[in-house]
Short mmCIF file of C-alpha atoms (C1' of nucleotides) in Angstrom, two decimals:
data_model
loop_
_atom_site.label_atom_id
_atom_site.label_comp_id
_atom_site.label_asym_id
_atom_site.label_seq_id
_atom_site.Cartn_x
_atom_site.Cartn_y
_atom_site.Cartn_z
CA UNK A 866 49.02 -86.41 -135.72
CA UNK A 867 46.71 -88.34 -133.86
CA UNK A 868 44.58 -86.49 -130.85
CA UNK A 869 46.28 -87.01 -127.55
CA UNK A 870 44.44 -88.50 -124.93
CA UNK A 871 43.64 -86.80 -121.62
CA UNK A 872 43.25 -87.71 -117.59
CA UNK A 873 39.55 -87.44 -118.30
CA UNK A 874 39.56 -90.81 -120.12
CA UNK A 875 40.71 -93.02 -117.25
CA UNK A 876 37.39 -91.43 -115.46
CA UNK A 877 35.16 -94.29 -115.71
CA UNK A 878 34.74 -97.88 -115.17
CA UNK A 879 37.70 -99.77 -115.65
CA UNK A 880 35.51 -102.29 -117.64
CA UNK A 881 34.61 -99.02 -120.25
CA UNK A 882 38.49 -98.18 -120.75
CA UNK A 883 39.90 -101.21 -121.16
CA UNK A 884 38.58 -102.27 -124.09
CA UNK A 885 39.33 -98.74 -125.45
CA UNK A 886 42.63 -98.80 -125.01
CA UNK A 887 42.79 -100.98 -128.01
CA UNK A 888 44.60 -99.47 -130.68
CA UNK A 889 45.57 -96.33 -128.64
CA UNK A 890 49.26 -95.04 -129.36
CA UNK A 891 51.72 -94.85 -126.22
CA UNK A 892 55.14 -93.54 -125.95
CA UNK A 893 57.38 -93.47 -122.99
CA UNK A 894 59.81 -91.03 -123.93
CA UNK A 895 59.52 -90.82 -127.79
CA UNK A 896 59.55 -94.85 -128.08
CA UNK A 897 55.99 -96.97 -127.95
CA UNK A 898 53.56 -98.14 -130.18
CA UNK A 899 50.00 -99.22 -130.71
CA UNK A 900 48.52 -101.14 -127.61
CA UNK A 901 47.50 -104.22 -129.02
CA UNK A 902 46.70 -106.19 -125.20
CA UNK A 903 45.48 -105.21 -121.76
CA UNK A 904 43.74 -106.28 -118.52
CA UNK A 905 41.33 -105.20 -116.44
CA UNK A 906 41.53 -105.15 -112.88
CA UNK A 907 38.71 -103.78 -110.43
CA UNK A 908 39.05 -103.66 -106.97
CA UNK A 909 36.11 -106.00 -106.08
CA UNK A 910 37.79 -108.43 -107.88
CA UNK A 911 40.11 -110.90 -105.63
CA UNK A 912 42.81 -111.32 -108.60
CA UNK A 913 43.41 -107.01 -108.34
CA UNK A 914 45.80 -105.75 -106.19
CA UNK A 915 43.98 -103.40 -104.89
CA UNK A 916 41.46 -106.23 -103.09
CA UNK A 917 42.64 -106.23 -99.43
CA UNK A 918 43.21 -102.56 -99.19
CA UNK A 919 45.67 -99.82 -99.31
CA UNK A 920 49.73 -100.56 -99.12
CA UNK A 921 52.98 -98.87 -99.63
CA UNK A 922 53.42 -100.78 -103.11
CA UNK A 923 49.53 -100.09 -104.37
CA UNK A 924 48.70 -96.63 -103.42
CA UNK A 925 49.26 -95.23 -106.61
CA UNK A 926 45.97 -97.20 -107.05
CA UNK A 927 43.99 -95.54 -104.67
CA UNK A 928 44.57 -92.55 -105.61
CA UNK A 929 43.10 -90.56 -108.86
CA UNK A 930 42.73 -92.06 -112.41
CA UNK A 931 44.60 -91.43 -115.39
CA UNK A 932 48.16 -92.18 -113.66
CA UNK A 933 50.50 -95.08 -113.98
CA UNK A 934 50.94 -97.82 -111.14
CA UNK A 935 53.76 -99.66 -111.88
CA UNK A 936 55.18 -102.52 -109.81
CA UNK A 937 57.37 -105.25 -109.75
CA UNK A 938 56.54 -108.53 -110.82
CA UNK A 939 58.40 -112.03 -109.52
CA UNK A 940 60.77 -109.33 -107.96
CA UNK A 941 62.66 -109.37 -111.55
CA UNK A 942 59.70 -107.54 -113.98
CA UNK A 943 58.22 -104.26 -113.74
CA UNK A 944 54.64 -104.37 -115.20
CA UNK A 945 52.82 -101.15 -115.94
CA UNK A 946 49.27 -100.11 -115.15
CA UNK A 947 46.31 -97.19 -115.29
CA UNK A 948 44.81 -96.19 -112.96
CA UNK A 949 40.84 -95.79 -113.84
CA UNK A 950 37.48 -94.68 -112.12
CA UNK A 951 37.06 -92.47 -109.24
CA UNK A 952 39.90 -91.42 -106.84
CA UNK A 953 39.92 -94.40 -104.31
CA UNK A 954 37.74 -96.79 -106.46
CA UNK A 955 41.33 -98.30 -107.23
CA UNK A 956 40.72 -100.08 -110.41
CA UNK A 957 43.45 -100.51 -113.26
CA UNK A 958 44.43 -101.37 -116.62
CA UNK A 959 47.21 -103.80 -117.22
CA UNK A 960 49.43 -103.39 -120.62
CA UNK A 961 49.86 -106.46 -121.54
CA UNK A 962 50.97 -105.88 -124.93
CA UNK A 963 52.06 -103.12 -127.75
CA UNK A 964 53.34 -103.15 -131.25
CA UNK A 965 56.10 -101.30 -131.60
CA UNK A 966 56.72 -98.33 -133.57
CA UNK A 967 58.37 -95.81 -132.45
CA UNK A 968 62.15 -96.54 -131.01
CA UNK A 969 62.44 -99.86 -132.49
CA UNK A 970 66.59 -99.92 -132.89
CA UNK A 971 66.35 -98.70 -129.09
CA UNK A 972 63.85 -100.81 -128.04
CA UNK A 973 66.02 -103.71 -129.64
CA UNK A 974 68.88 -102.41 -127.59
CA UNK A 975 67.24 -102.41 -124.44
CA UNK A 976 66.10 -106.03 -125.00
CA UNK A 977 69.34 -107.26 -126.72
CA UNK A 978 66.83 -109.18 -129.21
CA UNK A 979 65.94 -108.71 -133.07
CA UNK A 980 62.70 -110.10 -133.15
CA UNK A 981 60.24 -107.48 -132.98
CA UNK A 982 57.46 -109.71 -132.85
CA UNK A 983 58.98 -110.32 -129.35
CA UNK A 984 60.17 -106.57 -128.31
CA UNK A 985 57.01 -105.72 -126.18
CA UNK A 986 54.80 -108.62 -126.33
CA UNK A 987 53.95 -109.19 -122.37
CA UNK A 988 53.29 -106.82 -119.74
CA UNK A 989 57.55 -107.15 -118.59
CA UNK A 990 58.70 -106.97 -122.25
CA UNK A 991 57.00 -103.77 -122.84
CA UNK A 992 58.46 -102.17 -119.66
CA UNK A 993 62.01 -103.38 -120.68
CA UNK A 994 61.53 -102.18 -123.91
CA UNK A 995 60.03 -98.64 -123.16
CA UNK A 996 62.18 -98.68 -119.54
CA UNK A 997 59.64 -98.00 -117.46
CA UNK A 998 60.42 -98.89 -113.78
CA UNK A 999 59.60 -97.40 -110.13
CA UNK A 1000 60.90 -94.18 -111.00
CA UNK A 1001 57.29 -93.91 -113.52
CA UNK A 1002 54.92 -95.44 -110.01
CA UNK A 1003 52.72 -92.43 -109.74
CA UNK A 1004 53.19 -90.37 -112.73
CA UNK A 1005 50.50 -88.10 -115.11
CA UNK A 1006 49.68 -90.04 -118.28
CA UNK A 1007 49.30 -87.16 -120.45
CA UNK A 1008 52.47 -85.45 -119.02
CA UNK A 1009 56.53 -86.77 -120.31
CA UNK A 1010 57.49 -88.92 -120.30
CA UNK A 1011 54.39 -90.47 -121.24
CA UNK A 1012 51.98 -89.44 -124.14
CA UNK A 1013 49.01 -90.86 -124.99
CA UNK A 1014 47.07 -91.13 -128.23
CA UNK A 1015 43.61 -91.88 -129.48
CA UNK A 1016 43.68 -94.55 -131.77
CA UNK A 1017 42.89 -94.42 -135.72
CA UNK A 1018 40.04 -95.77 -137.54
CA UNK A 1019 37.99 -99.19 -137.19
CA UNK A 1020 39.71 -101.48 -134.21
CA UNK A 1021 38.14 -104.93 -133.91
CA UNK A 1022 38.77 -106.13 -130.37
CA UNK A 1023 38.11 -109.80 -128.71
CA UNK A 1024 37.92 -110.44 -125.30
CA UNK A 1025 38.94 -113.30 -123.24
CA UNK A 1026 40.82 -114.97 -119.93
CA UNK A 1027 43.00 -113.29 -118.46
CA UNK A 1028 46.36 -114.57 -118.27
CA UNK A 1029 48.86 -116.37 -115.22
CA UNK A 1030 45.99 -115.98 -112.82
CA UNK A 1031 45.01 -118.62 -109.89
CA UNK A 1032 41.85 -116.39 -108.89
CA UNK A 1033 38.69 -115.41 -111.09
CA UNK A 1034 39.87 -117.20 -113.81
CA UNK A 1035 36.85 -116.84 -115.15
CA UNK A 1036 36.48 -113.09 -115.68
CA UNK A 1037 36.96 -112.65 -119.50
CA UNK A 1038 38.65 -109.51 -118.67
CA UNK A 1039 42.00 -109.36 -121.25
CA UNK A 1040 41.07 -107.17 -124.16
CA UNK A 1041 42.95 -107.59 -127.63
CA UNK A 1042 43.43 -106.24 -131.19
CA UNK A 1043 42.06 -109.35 -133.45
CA UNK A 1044 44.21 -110.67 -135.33
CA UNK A 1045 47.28 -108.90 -134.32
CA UNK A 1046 51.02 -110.48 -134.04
CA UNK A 1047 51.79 -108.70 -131.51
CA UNK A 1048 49.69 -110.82 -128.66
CA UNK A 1049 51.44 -111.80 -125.55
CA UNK A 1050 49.46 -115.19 -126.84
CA UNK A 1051 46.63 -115.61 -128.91
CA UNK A 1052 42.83 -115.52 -127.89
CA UNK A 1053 41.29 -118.75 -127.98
CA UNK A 1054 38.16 -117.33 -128.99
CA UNK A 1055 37.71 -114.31 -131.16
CA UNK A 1056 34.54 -112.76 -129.93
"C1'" DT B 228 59.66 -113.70 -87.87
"C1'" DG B 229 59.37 -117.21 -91.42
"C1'" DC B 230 57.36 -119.35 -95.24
"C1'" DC B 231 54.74 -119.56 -99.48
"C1'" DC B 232 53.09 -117.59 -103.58
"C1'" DG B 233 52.41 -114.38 -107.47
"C1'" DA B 234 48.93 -109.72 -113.02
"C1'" DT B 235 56.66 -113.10 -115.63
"C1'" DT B 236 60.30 -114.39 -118.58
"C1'" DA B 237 64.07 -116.90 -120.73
"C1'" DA B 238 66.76 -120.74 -120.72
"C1'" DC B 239 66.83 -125.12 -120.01
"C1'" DT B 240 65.46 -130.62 -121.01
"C1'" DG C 851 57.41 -129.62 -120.51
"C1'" DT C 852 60.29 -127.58 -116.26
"C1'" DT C 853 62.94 -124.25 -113.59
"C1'" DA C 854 65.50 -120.34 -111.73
"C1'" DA C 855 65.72 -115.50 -110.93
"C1'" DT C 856 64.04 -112.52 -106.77
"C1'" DC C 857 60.94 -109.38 -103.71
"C1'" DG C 858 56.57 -107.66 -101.42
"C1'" DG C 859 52.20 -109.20 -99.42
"C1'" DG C 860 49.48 -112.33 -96.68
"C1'" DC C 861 49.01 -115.47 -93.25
"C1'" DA C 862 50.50 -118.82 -89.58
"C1'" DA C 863 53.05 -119.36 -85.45
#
DNA sequence: TGCCCGATTAACT
DNA sequence: GTTAATCGGGCAA
């Protein structure tokens, strides 16, 4: 079994942990998989949440990394986060994406879909699919229901975009496994 | 207070 | 390609 990763990894930049998030194992109750896409999202950046300051929906963000931020998206998604950096620096990690494989015949249920190209592939998917919602804002990441664990051998990443944004477009701040299937969409570039 | 928009998705045409 | 579902934040009035 894998080593399981600790609090003490979401304590640095946000741009540092991103990246190695990439091929890490999580499970939300027994049923995950490898995380295969992810964001990053620092609070000096006017796309982040956290950008205009402490509210009642972000403060999970402001407080101390290596906890989840979850929120809802559209008012219909939930998309989950972690929390990186020093307590108040409010910076994040968005999963975007994770290959199942763990739970698939639950995750299926849960999605009422076959596919499991499709099962987790985009930041609401993966909450459907693993059920996280509200009730997960603001808890441990190395505490159930999550686990965490440090990924496995050689991981090529690319790096790119990030995705359905209308500010700092620019940032190349979505982090991927190369190659993989499981991409919420492909990179344009493979860097 | 009211209106517009968003770190989305699936079901349309 | 377009659109509806649906809710909190930000900003104008």
């Amino acid at each position: 079994m894998p080593k399981r990763l600790t609090r003490s990894f979401f304590d640095r930049s946000v741009h540092d942990v991103a990246p190695d998030l990439i091929g890490t194992t999580l499970m939300v109750d027994g049923v995950g998989g490898r995380v295969v896409e992810v964001e990053a999202y620092h609070h000096t950046d006017p796309a982040a949440h956290s950008y205009r300051g402490p509210t009642a929906r972000n403060a999970v963000m402001f407080g101390p990394p290596g906890y989840a931020y979850v929120y809802r998206s559209y008012g219909i998604h939930w998309c989950l986060n972690f929390v990186c950096e020093a307590t108040g620096s409010a910076s994040a990690v968005l999963i975007r994406a994770i290959e199942p494989t763990a739970g698939i015949a639950t995750m299926r249920r849960r999605r009422g879909l076959t596919n499991e190209r499709l099962l987790c592939s985009g930041p609401g998917r993966l909450c459907e699919a693993l059920r996280v919602t509200a009730l997960h804002n603001g808890l441990a990441l190395d505490r159930p229901p999550f686990a965490l664990f440090a990924r496995q051998g050689v991981v090529e990443s690319v790096a790119g975009p990030r995705i359905g944004l209308t500010k700092a477009v620019d940032k190349p701040w979505r982090y991927g496994e190369k190659g993989s299937r499981f991409l919420s969409k492909p990179f344009a570039r493979e860097v």
